[in-house]
Short mmCIF file of C-alpha atoms in Angstrom, two decimals:
data_model
loop_
_atom_site.label_atom_id
_atom_site.label_comp_id
_atom_site.label_asym_id
_atom_site.label_seq_id
_atom_site.Cartn_x
_atom_site.Cartn_y
_atom_site.Cartn_z
CA MET A 14 -21.39 -81.53 -32.76
CA LYS A 15 -23.15 -80.72 -29.47
CA LEU A 16 -21.30 -79.56 -26.40
CA ARG A 17 -23.17 -79.36 -23.03
CA ARG A 18 -22.19 -77.81 -20.33
CA LYS A 19 -29.43 -56.03 -3.50
CA PRO A 20 -32.49 -55.08 -3.49
CA THR A 21 -33.78 -52.80 -6.21
CA ALA A 22 -33.11 -49.03 -5.88
CA TRP A 23 -36.19 -47.28 -7.10
CA THR A 24 -36.37 -43.85 -8.79
CA PRO A 25 -39.58 -41.84 -8.64
CA ALA A 26 -40.17 -42.60 -12.33
CA ALA A 27 -39.84 -46.28 -11.74
CA LEU A 28 -42.28 -46.22 -8.82
CA VAL A 29 -44.86 -44.46 -11.02
CA LEU A 30 -44.45 -47.09 -13.64
CA VAL A 31 -44.88 -49.92 -11.16
CA ALA A 32 -47.93 -48.27 -9.57
CA LEU A 33 -49.55 -47.78 -12.94
CA CYS A 34 -48.86 -51.46 -13.89
CA ALA A 35 -50.25 -52.77 -10.52
CA THR A 36 -53.37 -50.62 -10.96
CA SER A 37 -54.03 -51.69 -14.58
CA CYS A 38 -53.12 -55.38 -14.38
CA ALA A 39 -54.42 -56.63 -11.14
CA GLY A 40 -57.70 -58.74 -11.23
CA GLN A 41 -58.60 -57.99 -14.87
CA ASP A 42 -59.49 -60.23 -17.80
CA ASP A 43 -56.43 -61.03 -19.96
CA ASP A 44 -58.29 -60.52 -23.15
CA ALA A 45 -59.82 -57.12 -22.35
CA ALA A 46 -59.63 -54.76 -25.24
CA ALA A 47 -58.68 -51.01 -24.95
CA PRO A 48 -61.38 -48.59 -26.38
CA ALA A 49 -60.62 -45.84 -28.70
CA THR A 50 -62.05 -43.25 -26.33
CA SER A 51 -60.37 -41.37 -23.67
CA PRO A 52 -59.77 -42.97 -20.28
CA SER A 53 -62.48 -42.50 -17.58
CA SER A 54 -62.47 -43.16 -13.93
CA SER A 55 -62.49 -46.85 -14.64
CA THR A 56 -59.59 -47.18 -17.09
CA PRO A 57 -59.88 -50.44 -18.96
CA HIS A 58 -57.14 -53.01 -18.42
CA GLY A 59 -54.29 -52.42 -20.92
CA TYR A 60 -55.42 -48.89 -21.96
CA VAL A 61 -52.68 -46.82 -23.67
CA GLU A 62 -53.56 -43.27 -24.56
CA GLY A 63 -53.35 -42.71 -28.38
CA ALA A 64 -52.99 -46.42 -29.18
CA GLN A 65 -55.40 -49.14 -30.22
CA GLU A 66 -55.02 -52.46 -28.58
CA ALA A 67 -55.34 -55.55 -30.81
CA ALA A 68 -55.90 -59.25 -30.24
CA GLU A 69 -52.88 -60.27 -32.37
CA GLN A 70 -49.38 -59.20 -32.97
CA GLN A 71 -49.11 -55.95 -35.07
CA SER A 72 -45.93 -56.49 -36.93
CA ARG A 73 -44.33 -53.82 -39.14
CA LEU A 74 -41.09 -53.84 -41.11
CA VAL A 75 -38.88 -50.84 -41.21
CA LEU A 76 -37.08 -50.73 -44.63
CA SER A 77 -34.36 -48.35 -45.72
CA ASP A 78 -32.17 -47.68 -48.71
CA PRO A 79 -28.95 -46.19 -47.31
CA LYS A 80 -27.78 -45.03 -50.76
CA THR A 81 -30.85 -42.77 -51.32
CA GLY A 82 -32.02 -42.35 -47.72
CA ASP A 83 -35.62 -43.53 -48.71
CA THR A 84 -37.46 -45.25 -45.92
CA ARG A 85 -40.71 -47.18 -45.75
CA VAL A 86 -42.68 -48.84 -43.04
CA LEU A 87 -44.53 -51.97 -44.25
CA ASP A 88 -47.64 -52.87 -42.20
CA LEU A 89 -47.72 -56.71 -42.28
CA ILE A 90 -51.37 -56.71 -41.20
CA THR A 91 -52.81 -54.43 -43.88
CA GLY A 92 -49.99 -54.67 -46.49
CA LYS A 93 -49.83 -50.90 -46.66
CA ARG A 94 -46.55 -49.19 -47.31
CA HIS A 95 -45.96 -45.97 -45.37
CA ARG A 96 -43.51 -43.26 -46.42
CA THR A 97 -41.42 -41.61 -43.80
CA SER A 98 -38.77 -38.84 -44.04
CA ARG A 99 -35.53 -39.61 -45.75
CA THR A 100 -32.39 -40.46 -43.71
CA THR A 101 -29.29 -40.28 -45.82
CA GLY A 102 -26.05 -42.02 -44.82
CA THR A 103 -27.56 -44.73 -42.58
CA ALA A 104 -24.84 -47.20 -41.87
CA GLU A 105 -26.97 -49.42 -39.66
CA LEU A 106 -30.61 -49.90 -38.71
CA THR A 107 -31.62 -51.42 -35.32
CA THR A 108 -34.68 -51.73 -33.25
CA ASP A 109 -35.87 -52.45 -29.66
CA GLY A 110 -39.24 -53.77 -30.72
CA ARG A 111 -40.96 -50.52 -31.23
CA PHE A 112 -38.55 -47.79 -32.34
CA GLY A 113 -36.30 -47.91 -35.40
CA TYR A 114 -32.77 -46.47 -34.86
CA PHE A 115 -30.99 -45.17 -37.97
CA HIS A 116 -27.29 -44.89 -37.16
CA THR A 117 -25.72 -42.26 -39.37
CA ALA A 118 -22.27 -40.67 -39.34
CA GLY A 119 -23.36 -37.78 -37.06
CA ASN A 120 -26.20 -39.14 -34.94
CA THR A 121 -29.02 -41.55 -34.55
CA ARG A 122 -32.50 -40.91 -35.88
CA VAL A 123 -35.37 -42.37 -33.90
CA LEU A 124 -38.62 -43.44 -35.64
CA ASP A 125 -41.69 -44.53 -33.70
CA THR A 126 -43.10 -47.33 -35.83
CA GLY A 127 -46.40 -47.40 -33.95
CA ALA A 128 -46.34 -51.09 -33.28
CA TRP A 129 -45.31 -52.80 -30.09
CA MET A 130 -46.15 -55.32 -27.46
CA VAL A 131 -46.22 -55.30 -23.66
CA ASP A 132 -45.44 -58.58 -21.89
CA HIS A 133 -46.92 -58.92 -18.45
CA GLY A 134 -45.55 -62.39 -17.98
CA ASP A 135 -48.74 -64.39 -17.88
CA HIS A 136 -50.33 -62.47 -20.88
CA VAL A 137 -49.37 -60.03 -23.63
CA HIS A 138 -50.87 -56.82 -25.03
CA TYR A 139 -50.42 -55.79 -28.67
CA TYR A 140 -50.76 -52.15 -29.78
CA ARG A 141 -50.79 -50.13 -32.96
CA ALA A 142 -50.58 -46.26 -33.33
CA ALA A 143 -49.50 -43.68 -35.84
CA ILE A 144 -45.96 -43.71 -37.21
CA ARG A 145 -43.95 -40.54 -36.21
CA ASP A 146 -40.49 -39.16 -36.06
CA VAL A 147 -39.14 -38.75 -32.54
CA GLY A 148 -35.92 -36.81 -33.27
CA ARG A 149 -32.21 -37.62 -33.10
CA LEU A 150 -29.88 -38.91 -30.41
CA PRO A 151 -26.16 -38.31 -30.17
CA GLY A 152 -23.96 -41.06 -31.49
CA GLY A 153 -23.04 -42.33 -34.92
CA PRO A 154 -21.94 -45.65 -36.29
CA GLY A 155 -21.15 -48.20 -33.58
CA THR A 156 -23.81 -46.72 -31.20
CA ARG A 157 -25.78 -49.49 -29.44
CA VAL A 158 -29.32 -48.88 -28.17
CA ARG A 159 -30.94 -51.15 -25.61
CA SER A 160 -34.32 -50.58 -23.86
CA ASP A 161 -36.82 -51.92 -21.39
CA ALA A 162 -40.22 -50.54 -20.36
CA ALA A 163 -38.59 -47.64 -18.34
CA VAL A 164 -35.25 -46.61 -19.76
CA THR A 165 -33.35 -46.54 -23.11
CA ALA A 166 -29.61 -46.87 -22.82
CA VAL A 167 -27.55 -45.45 -25.67
CA THR A 168 -23.81 -46.53 -25.62
CA GLY A 169 -21.42 -44.82 -27.97
CA ARG A 170 -18.32 -46.21 -29.67
CA ASP A 171 -16.36 -44.38 -26.97
CA GLY A 172 -18.04 -46.58 -24.18
CA ARG A 173 -19.99 -43.73 -22.70
CA THR A 174 -23.67 -44.44 -22.02
CA ARG A 175 -26.53 -41.93 -21.99
CA LEU A 176 -29.81 -42.96 -20.27
CA TYR A 177 -33.22 -41.66 -21.66
CA ARG A 178 -36.68 -42.01 -20.14
CA ARG A 179 -38.66 -44.43 -22.29
CA ALA A 180 -41.85 -42.44 -21.61
CA GLY A 181 -40.36 -39.41 -23.38
CA LEU A 182 -39.66 -41.45 -26.53
CA GLU A 183 -43.22 -42.84 -26.37
CA LYS A 184 -44.57 -39.24 -26.31
CA GLY A 185 -42.51 -38.30 -29.36
CA GLU A 186 -39.56 -36.55 -27.87
CA ALA A 187 -36.12 -37.73 -26.79
CA GLY A 188 -35.88 -35.25 -23.90
CA SER A 189 -32.78 -34.82 -21.71
CA SER A 190 -30.46 -37.68 -20.73
CA ARG A 191 -28.38 -38.75 -17.76
CA THR A 192 -24.86 -40.24 -18.23
CA LEU A 193 -23.98 -43.51 -16.62
CA PRO A 194 -20.63 -43.34 -14.80
CA GLY A 195 -17.61 -44.91 -16.43
CA THR A 196 -16.89 -46.41 -19.80
CA HIS A 197 -18.13 -49.74 -20.98
CA ALA A 198 -16.86 -52.58 -23.16
CA GLY A 199 -20.12 -53.26 -24.91
CA ALA A 200 -23.81 -52.29 -24.86
CA VAL A 201 -25.37 -51.39 -21.49
CA VAL A 202 -28.40 -53.58 -21.16
CA PRO A 203 -31.46 -52.69 -19.06
CA TYR A 204 -32.66 -55.78 -17.21
CA ALA A 205 -34.71 -56.56 -14.15
CA GLU A 206 -35.07 -52.94 -13.28
CA HIS A 207 -31.27 -52.49 -13.32
CA LEU A 208 -28.54 -51.78 -15.86
CA LEU A 209 -25.91 -54.42 -16.77
CA ALA A 210 -22.57 -53.07 -17.95
CA LEU A 211 -19.29 -54.75 -18.90
CA THR A 212 -16.50 -52.79 -17.17
CA ASP A 213 -12.77 -53.21 -16.73
CA THR A 214 -12.43 -54.09 -13.04
CA GLY A 215 -8.79 -54.66 -11.84
CA GLY A 216 -7.59 -55.68 -15.37
CA ALA A 217 -10.50 -58.01 -16.05
CA THR A 218 -13.80 -57.31 -17.81
CA LYS A 219 -16.61 -58.16 -15.51
CA VAL A 220 -20.41 -57.53 -15.40
CA VAL A 221 -21.24 -54.60 -13.22
CA VAL A 222 -24.83 -54.05 -12.06
CA HIS A 223 -26.13 -50.49 -11.67
CA ASP A 224 -29.47 -49.30 -10.35
CA ARG A 225 -31.68 -46.92 -12.24
CA ALA A 226 -29.94 -44.00 -10.66
CA GLY A 227 -26.59 -45.19 -11.96
CA LYS A 228 -25.25 -46.44 -8.60
CA ARG A 229 -23.15 -49.58 -8.76
CA VAL A 230 -24.84 -52.16 -6.57
CA ALA A 231 -22.92 -55.37 -7.57
CA THR A 232 -19.98 -56.71 -9.59
CA LEU A 233 -20.35 -60.34 -10.65
CA ASP A 234 -17.55 -62.74 -10.11
CA ALA A 235 -17.15 -63.92 -13.71
CA GLU A 236 -14.87 -62.53 -16.42
CA CYS A 237 -15.85 -61.95 -20.03
CA GLU A 238 -12.78 -61.64 -22.30
CA ASP A 239 -13.22 -59.60 -25.47
CA PRO A 240 -16.93 -59.13 -25.17
CA ARG A 241 -19.00 -58.89 -28.32
CA GLY A 242 -22.65 -59.45 -28.76
CA ASP A 243 -25.63 -59.52 -26.38
CA ALA A 244 -29.26 -60.67 -26.30
CA VAL A 245 -32.06 -60.59 -23.84
CA THR A 246 -33.99 -63.91 -23.44
CA ARG A 247 -36.61 -65.16 -21.04
CA ARG A 248 -33.78 -66.98 -19.11
CA GLY A 249 -31.67 -63.89 -18.69
CA VAL A 250 -29.20 -61.77 -20.68
CA VAL A 251 -26.57 -63.53 -22.86
CA LEU A 252 -23.26 -61.86 -23.32
CA GLY A 253 -20.81 -63.11 -25.97
CA CYS A 254 -17.19 -63.66 -24.68
CA ALA A 255 -14.06 -65.14 -26.20
CA ASP A 256 -14.65 -68.67 -24.77
CA GLY A 257 -18.37 -68.73 -25.19
CA ALA A 258 -21.12 -66.78 -23.36
CA LEU A 259 -22.17 -65.50 -19.93
CA LEU A 260 -25.74 -65.93 -18.90
CA VAL A 261 -26.67 -63.11 -16.35
CA ARG A 262 -29.88 -63.81 -14.28
CA GLU A 263 -31.78 -62.15 -11.54
CA SER A 264 -33.70 -63.84 -8.70
CA ASP A 265 -35.18 -62.02 -5.70
CA GLY A 266 -32.90 -58.98 -6.26
CA THR A 267 -29.70 -61.12 -6.57
CA PHE A 268 -27.76 -61.28 -9.84
CA THR A 269 -25.60 -64.21 -10.90
CA ALA A 270 -23.46 -65.04 -13.96
CA GLU A 271 -23.16 -68.52 -15.38
CA ARG A 272 -20.60 -69.42 -17.99
CA ILE A 273 -21.65 -71.34 -21.11
CA PRO A 274 -18.38 -72.34 -22.71
CA TYR A 275 -17.94 -73.64 -26.30
CA GLY A 276 -16.08 -76.59 -24.76
CA GLU A 277 -13.19 -76.41 -27.24
CA ASP A 278 -10.86 -73.83 -28.66
CA VAL A 279 -12.67 -71.72 -31.26
CA PRO A 280 -10.75 -69.43 -33.69
CA GLU A 281 -11.61 -65.75 -33.33
CA ARG A 282 -13.12 -65.70 -36.82
CA GLU A 283 -15.53 -68.54 -35.90
CA ARG A 284 -16.76 -66.94 -32.61
CA ALA A 285 -20.41 -66.02 -32.07
CA THR A 286 -20.23 -62.20 -32.00
CA ALA A 287 -23.66 -61.06 -33.21
CA PHE A 288 -26.73 -62.90 -31.98
CA ARG A 289 -30.07 -63.15 -33.80
CA LEU A 290 -33.22 -64.61 -32.37
CA ARG A 291 -36.98 -64.41 -32.27
CA PRO A 292 -37.91 -62.00 -29.48
CA GLY A 293 -39.11 -64.07 -26.58
CA SER A 294 -37.15 -67.12 -27.58
CA ASP A 295 -34.30 -68.82 -25.71
CA THR A 296 -32.54 -70.05 -28.85
CA LEU A 297 -29.83 -67.77 -30.33
CA THR A 298 -28.02 -67.96 -33.70
CA ALA A 299 -24.81 -66.44 -34.86
CA PRO A 300 -22.45 -67.23 -37.83
CA ALA A 301 -19.55 -69.61 -37.02
CA GLY A 302 -17.20 -68.43 -39.70
CA ASP A 303 -18.37 -68.64 -43.37
CA ARG A 304 -19.78 -72.13 -43.63
CA ALA A 305 -21.43 -72.83 -40.31
CA VAL A 306 -23.87 -71.39 -37.72
CA TRP A 307 -23.76 -71.45 -33.95
CA VAL A 308 -27.09 -72.30 -32.25
CA LEU A 309 -27.13 -71.53 -28.47
CA ASP A 310 -29.89 -73.22 -26.52
CA VAL A 311 -30.04 -71.14 -23.40
CA THR A 312 -32.40 -73.54 -21.56
CA GLU A 313 -30.05 -76.43 -22.06
CA ARG A 314 -26.88 -74.33 -21.74
CA ALA A 315 -25.59 -75.93 -24.94
CA TRP A 316 -23.95 -74.78 -28.16
CA THR A 317 -24.51 -76.63 -31.40
CA ARG A 318 -22.40 -75.90 -34.47
CA VAL A 319 -24.47 -76.61 -37.63
CA GLY A 320 -22.43 -77.07 -40.85
CA THR A 321 -24.04 -75.24 -43.81
CA GLY A 322 -23.15 -73.77 -47.14
CA PRO A 323 -21.66 -70.23 -47.31
CA VAL A 324 -23.69 -68.23 -44.74
CA VAL A 325 -25.10 -64.79 -45.66
CA ALA A 326 -27.74 -64.56 -42.95
CA ALA A 327 -29.30 -66.87 -40.27
CA ASN A 328 -32.00 -66.94 -37.67
CA THR A 329 -34.52 -69.27 -36.05
CA ALA A 330 -37.74 -69.25 -34.17
CA GLY A 331 -36.45 -71.83 -31.75
CA GLU A 332 -38.66 -74.41 -29.92
CA GLY A 333 -38.22 -77.13 -32.63
CA SER A 334 -38.40 -74.81 -35.56
CA PRO A 335 -35.75 -75.03 -38.26
CA LEU A 336 -32.57 -73.01 -38.43
CA LEU A 337 -33.03 -70.69 -41.40
CA VAL A 338 -29.92 -69.82 -43.37
CA LEU A 339 -29.66 -67.62 -46.47
CA GLU A 340 -26.73 -69.06 -48.40
CA SER A 341 -24.62 -67.51 -51.25
CA ASP A 342 -26.76 -69.48 -53.87
CA GLY A 343 -29.63 -67.04 -53.05
CA ALA A 344 -31.81 -69.74 -51.68
CA LEU A 345 -33.15 -70.08 -48.08
CA HIS A 346 -32.10 -73.33 -46.41
CA GLY A 347 -33.75 -75.03 -43.40
CA TYR A 348 -31.65 -77.26 -41.02
CA ASP A 349 -32.63 -79.54 -38.16
CA THR A 350 -30.64 -78.08 -35.16
CA ALA A 351 -30.62 -81.45 -33.41
CA THR A 352 -29.15 -83.53 -36.33
CA GLY A 353 -27.53 -80.75 -38.49
CA GLU A 354 -29.39 -82.21 -41.46
CA GLN A 355 -30.91 -80.05 -44.15
CA VAL A 356 -34.63 -80.51 -44.15
CA SER A 357 -35.92 -77.90 -46.63
CA ARG A 358 -34.82 -75.48 -49.26
CA THR A 359 -36.39 -72.86 -51.52
CA GLU A 360 -35.58 -71.99 -55.02
CA PRO A 361 -33.07 -69.19 -55.33
CA LEU A 362 -34.92 -65.99 -54.14
CA LEU A 363 -32.22 -63.44 -54.50
CA ALA A 364 -30.29 -62.92 -57.69
CA ASP A 365 -27.65 -60.58 -56.20
CA VAL A 366 -26.24 -62.11 -52.98
CA PRO A 367 -23.24 -60.72 -50.97
CA GLU A 368 -20.34 -63.14 -50.37
CA ALA A 369 -20.52 -65.13 -47.19
CA GLY A 370 -18.99 -63.24 -44.34
CA ALA A 371 -18.92 -59.98 -46.20
CA GLU A 372 -18.25 -56.91 -44.02
CA GLY A 373 -20.95 -54.25 -43.58
CA ALA A 374 -24.41 -54.04 -42.03
CA ALA A 375 -26.48 -53.33 -45.14
CA GLY A 376 -27.67 -56.54 -46.94
CA PRO A 377 -30.14 -59.36 -46.56
CA VAL A 378 -31.28 -60.39 -43.06
CA ILE A 379 -33.80 -62.86 -41.75
CA GLU A 380 -36.37 -61.59 -39.23
CA VAL A 381 -38.48 -64.10 -37.42
CA ASP A 382 -41.68 -63.93 -35.38
CA ARG A 383 -44.07 -66.54 -34.04
CA SER A 384 -45.36 -67.72 -37.35
CA ARG A 385 -43.46 -66.12 -40.24
CA ALA A 386 -39.92 -65.18 -41.36
CA TYR A 387 -39.08 -62.21 -43.54
CA LEU A 388 -36.21 -61.87 -45.95
CA ASN A 389 -35.30 -58.60 -47.74
CA ASP A 390 -34.21 -58.61 -51.36
CA PRO A 391 -32.44 -55.22 -51.94
CA SER A 392 -31.64 -55.65 -55.66
CA GLY A 393 -35.12 -57.20 -56.41
CA ARG A 394 -36.88 -54.43 -54.44
CA ARG A 395 -39.07 -56.81 -52.50
CA VAL A 396 -39.56 -58.63 -49.15
CA TYR A 397 -40.42 -62.34 -48.94
CA GLU A 398 -42.72 -63.72 -46.18
CA ILE A 399 -41.88 -67.31 -45.45
CA ASP A 400 -43.89 -69.95 -43.58
CA TYR A 401 -41.01 -71.70 -41.88
CA ASN A 402 -43.29 -74.42 -40.44
CA ASP A 403 -44.46 -75.42 -44.00
CA LYS A 404 -41.28 -76.39 -45.73
CA LEU A 405 -40.27 -72.73 -46.25
CA ARG A 406 -43.35 -71.94 -48.34
CA ILE A 407 -43.46 -68.43 -49.67
CA ALA A 408 -46.56 -67.08 -48.17
CA ARG A 409 -46.44 -63.61 -49.62
CA SER A 410 -44.07 -61.21 -51.35
CA PHE A 411 -44.21 -57.45 -51.18
CA ASP A 412 -42.84 -55.33 -54.03
CA LEU A 413 -41.40 -52.08 -53.12
CA ASP A 414 -40.30 -48.77 -54.71
CA ILE A 415 -37.04 -48.70 -52.87
CA ALA A 416 -34.07 -51.04 -52.46
CA PRO A 417 -34.58 -52.31 -48.89
CA ALA A 418 -31.01 -52.96 -47.95
CA LEU A 419 -31.71 -52.41 -44.28
CA MET A 420 -34.57 -54.13 -42.50
CA VAL A 421 -35.90 -54.65 -38.92
CA GLU A 422 -39.23 -55.90 -37.63
CA THR A 423 -41.23 -54.21 -34.86
CA GLY A 424 -44.39 -55.11 -32.98
CA ARG A 425 -43.11 -58.32 -31.53
#
């Protein structure tokens, strides 16, 4: 079933970042490589102190066993497993593409995985550096962390949001924070050099736009009832609402919100409330109850509900790639999102699979990048690498000395 449907306020830190970007990006060869030496008077395009620039994506997997606290970083380029300090009591593991965030009962540990990318629009830079601990941020389970190149916004369960300078985290220290005024009904999302927040305005939850200094510069005329879930795409920021989604976009300093409704009444338990996607894609996935998956094509502004077997995890690379669904039989299934037909299936890969729709963040997930997908097998103590463009062929498997119940991918 397919259903269709102010000018920026600059802070000094933001001005410095823009000046640096303008200096380093203008008129240079897109494929220039950063040397391992110190910068000179003619700093090479893309140079980052302490990091090595690479010609390809430098993906790494952060893996954690919440029962023991053991943590590993798996370098997908070299295959090497790196040990990091233990983090006991991790309830959830998230990432912003470079840093791993271990959400525990008392705070959030920050790990710099040393792999990231910088997207300049017409070209991309990939970097690798040493793995190191950054420290801990206030906020336990339910804390949501969202970042861009300049700021990291940490929103607690109480709706309060602290803002950290991204440059401080990159140097290995959290530093001091500023508090964004008010409380918010979801994660505060940095976007287009501003901050998007869902705030109760006159009895309705609307998108409020703040500048970097925390000043409110706009309130968008679109409500989002019972907001849950968010994702940043090339087309804008998607916010999950009771009747579908809002797409928030910026053009020439003006922000707009466009509704993408389901087009029919959807029971609460079948709503899309937690989006997964390949970074840089415009195709989002989310469970639609226990036996189906929502696929949201942001470009077409269209929802598709794909009927499946019992859903444990789902994701897709988008752009014509199959919808990947781990089902309760332990096998990975591929579906054509246009027809809803199953087009591929592996043999059972996981012997111990949670029930479809089981509560809790720890368990198998599917991470997707431009050429491969990764599936963690906690009880089997391994990670599978899948070529999703070759009938879900198992390209590699990585045996581990921990049970990787939590997994995120960085470097994308």
